[in-house]
Amino acid sequence: MRQNGRVTAVLGPTNTGKTHYAIQRMLGHRTGVIGLPLRLLAREVYDRIVAQRGPSVVALVTGEERIVPERTQYWVCTVEAMPMDIGADFVAIDEIQVCGDPERGHVFTDRLLRARGLHETLFLGSEVMRGAIAGLVPGVEFLRRDRFSTLTYTGSKKISRMPPRSAIVGFSVDNVYAIAELIRRTKGGCAVVMGALSPRTRNAQVDLYQNGDVDYLVATDAIGMGLNLDVKHVAFSATEKFDGRRMRPLFPHELAQIAGRAGRHTEPGTFGVTGEAGPLEPEVVAAIEDSRFAPIRKLQWRNEALEFGTVDRLIASLEASTQNPWLTRTREADDLHALKALVAMPEIADRVRSPQAVRLLWDVCCVPDFRGKSGGEHTSLLSKIFGFLQGGRVPQDWLAGVIGRIDRVQGDIDTLSRRLAYIRTWTYVAQRKGWVENESHWREETRAVEDRLSDALHAQLTQRFVDRRTSVLMRRLKQKETLVAEVNDKGEVTVEGEFVGRLEGFRFRQDASSSPDEAKTLAQAAYQALRPEFHLRADRFYNAPDTEMDFTEQGGLMWGDQAVGKLVAGSDPLKPQVEAFVDEEAGHDVTEKVKRRLQHFIDRRVAALFEPLTNMGRDETLTGLARGFAFRLVEGLGVLPRDGIAAEVKALDQEARSALRKHGVRFGQFTVFLPLMLKPAPTRLRLVLWSLSKGLNEFPESPPPGLVTIPNVEGVPREHYMLAGYHPAGARAIRIDMLERLADLLRNHDSRAGFEATPDMLSITGMTLDQFADLMGGLGYKAEKGERAKTRTTPPVATDPEAPANPIPEEETAGAAPEEEAAPEMEAFYIFTWAPRRRDPAPRPERPQGNRPPKKDGDRAPRKDGGKPKGNRPDRGDRKDKPRQFEARPERPAKIDPDNPFAVLAALKKG
């Protein structure tokens, strides 16, 4: 543009009204152009001017958005998208200090040197640019503007102690998300603002903050570029950032640009650090508070006079150096890097033979890499676009397919952000004149896709980083209104219609997502609604039948599916006490009512399930040793191992035993017990009562009902099995009552001579032969394994007497080899003999030999089953020639135990 008008540099810190001043100056002219550093800020300024002059005369031009009415008078643009040849009366460049930025600075420097209004030009920015502007712009006038409010450093604060209306600044997406997640957990939620967001998403997030739905804002340094927000405190989570090449500390004037967002207009503001950021140096603090910074000595520059004769000449012009002391050649920008990468491809280099092709290739290289750090993927995309454009335009079918794949609103924040970056590329392409057919259609289409993705991203950001319930409640709390709380029939507690917790039994479980700052207030409001509910619920509970209540195997007391208390040890194992789970806020009356009802329940349950035991303990007809033994059984909760009380059992006379048997006591070979006490319900309660009396932290649990044997787990005390109604033997433990039935069968066999397992034995235990052998080993028997041929029974063949004989002709059998005799099928068997292990000092168990006649000299009594007398067994040395004879298999009993769920019939054959 020609420099005909006045040039003014309006310099000063943030919150001085520079942008507002520029807008008012532009509207005083017939036409004007204003260049802004961010498309977010451009959209904000566009909306402000449209509100004053209407949309028919205001244009918005950014890399991805182009709204240009036919009667445009005022152009609001990003600096990169500013039109340079329309001859506007007024031109303004905002944030002119970006001239020193290594990445974008050369664009701002170019506008500083070349962009002029016919009547007036304004450069807006920091005081650090005074010297550079004076050295590069002849005749410039300077206007100093002071900050409207003070800015004070407050040091370091934890995020959990961050005051309301604070903005926490991070310098990477990951850092921003991590801080936002922490604030959601501790403060209830925050808005997220980043330069990479679309204007629509950014505005929606800013509205969350500005409307008071959330009190915290997490942002990148994008908020330092003129966004007007109601921020009282700015906290830096870091004081370094990645500038595209390396991590570097922020300059004091850069920190001030961001910190200056705190305190709008005349309201004072504060700034500080948080997280891992160290305290700011005193001289840095003083510079920010007083707006005194070292001037920028060098501005980033790149030659604007480009040559398009050949690719080499274009690259040489882009890399030209300058002799101006205020300027320094910028580092290789993304567009130049893309150009070099493309011309290195043979298929591209061969097609760039004319100046027109070189210019087209450069225009393609200027397509920004919105996805960032995509490297070869971005170069490949540019190559495809260049190929399309050399042939005419980007094909509509291909473009529609690409946009269709992007136009999906499902996915998380990262997925939607990537899709937004992709659609920005095609929005940029659609904005370029002549690159696509039906430009207006594709501009509207890409804009619509971006809007849909923006709305979806805003929803995902809000869902992830904003607790809607908290935001609503905190707003009502700030308005100092009485909160309305309710409880529904499911126990869900709501305050102002927002779920805050659940009433479980007689305890209020506040929702864990409540932030600490609001938890106490919400709890108070909730208990206001819960106090009458506690009394109503206590009345229903007190009148509820016992069938609605139960105890758990860890001593808990349940009312339906809700825990209302727990059992605690009493003075006697059969008299447990209860502890009610009732919130203190419910009141003493509610607590006592719940406690009384629970005590009634457990007292009746003990009385019902342990009735045989308690009746025996109260029987006054039992005297002497019988009464003492009854006391031992009550103390053992109905089950006693016999080897621990062998002397006491032996001391009982027949009258005492008879008196005890009347109460159901069974004197088994291994256990003395009451069969009724082995049922599942008493067993379950017995384990709980015993665990309470022993003060255990974790109670042993009863096995599932109906199992004859269970695994014998290493490390589990033998006493636990006994209380559960099982006797450990080998790898498994067998139910006590079934073990005694097995013992009854074993008494009928000679345990010295040895015997085989009968089908009844296997049926009782529900085991295979090998498992039974292991069980017998655990009971004190020795098992000798052997093999023998299975006996085969050939069924008779039915013949038809009338059928004619059909003998085999002799000639067919003559010379035939005799058939080989088939190998006999073998079967395993065990011989069990009594061979108990000594376990001192425990008494030696009685040998289960049954009722046998006394021995005679040199002879033995014949076996009851008619087998060979044991006294005439051959010497062991003769066994090689004379196979041992075993007793015949006993007859199958007419009826198998119907209560055994694991009945097994084992067919044992003769050897």
GROMACS .gro file of C-alpha atoms in nm, residues 66 360 364 367 381 384-386 388-403 423-447:
model
   49
   66ARG     CA    1  -1.387  -1.596   0.423
  360LEU     CA    2   0.149  -2.262  -0.831
  364VAL     CA    3   0.047  -2.501  -0.258
  367VAL     CA    4  -0.105  -2.439   0.278
  381LEU     CA    5  -0.085  -3.419   0.078
  384LYS     CA    6  -0.147  -3.464  -0.435
  385ILE     CA    7  -0.303  -3.116  -0.429
  386PHE     CA    8  -0.035  -2.985  -0.669
  388PHE     CA    9  -0.474  -3.195  -0.904
  389LEU     CA   10  -0.421  -2.823  -0.963
  390GLN     CA   11  -0.186  -2.879  -1.254
  391GLY     CA   12  -0.462  -3.075  -1.417
  392GLY     CA   13  -0.722  -2.809  -1.344
  393ARG     CA   14  -0.891  -2.825  -1.001
  394VAL     CA   15  -0.927  -3.057  -0.706
  395PRO     CA   16  -1.183  -3.320  -0.822
  396GLN     CA   17  -1.519  -3.277  -0.656
  397ASP     CA   18  -1.578  -3.650  -0.605
  398TRP     CA   19  -1.241  -3.694  -0.439
  399LEU     CA   20  -1.289  -3.386  -0.221
  400ALA     CA   21  -1.638  -3.502  -0.121
  401GLY     CA   22  -1.498  -3.841  -0.016
  402VAL     CA   23  -1.225  -3.682   0.196
  403ILE     CA   24  -1.466  -3.442   0.366
  423ILE     CA   25  -1.110  -2.994   0.791
  424ARG     CA   26  -0.916  -2.669   0.840
  425THR     CA   27  -0.684  -2.783   0.561
  426TRP     CA   28  -0.976  -2.828   0.321
  427THR     CA   29  -1.138  -2.507   0.442
  428TYR     CA   30  -0.815  -2.330   0.348
  429VAL     CA   31  -0.812  -2.501   0.007
  430ALA     CA   32  -1.174  -2.404  -0.055
  431GLN     CA   33  -1.090  -2.039   0.020
  432ARG     CA   34  -0.828  -2.024  -0.257
  433LYS     CA   35  -0.962  -1.880  -0.578
  434GLY     CA   36  -0.978  -2.131  -0.862
  435TRP     CA   37  -0.868  -2.436  -0.667
  436VAL     CA   38  -1.209  -2.604  -0.651
  437GLU     CA   39  -1.521  -2.590  -0.864
  438ASN     CA   40  -1.829  -2.436  -0.707
  439GLU     CA   41  -1.623  -2.250  -0.447
  440SER     CA   42  -1.919  -2.116  -0.251
  441HIS     CA   43  -2.060  -2.467  -0.207
  442TRP     CA   44  -1.737  -2.610  -0.071
  443ARG     CA   45  -1.678  -2.310   0.156
  444GLU     CA   46  -2.021  -2.362   0.308
  445GLU     CA   47  -1.971  -2.737   0.325
  446THR     CA   48  -1.634  -2.720   0.501
  447ARG     CA   49  -1.764  -2.450   0.734
   0.00000   0.00000   0.00000
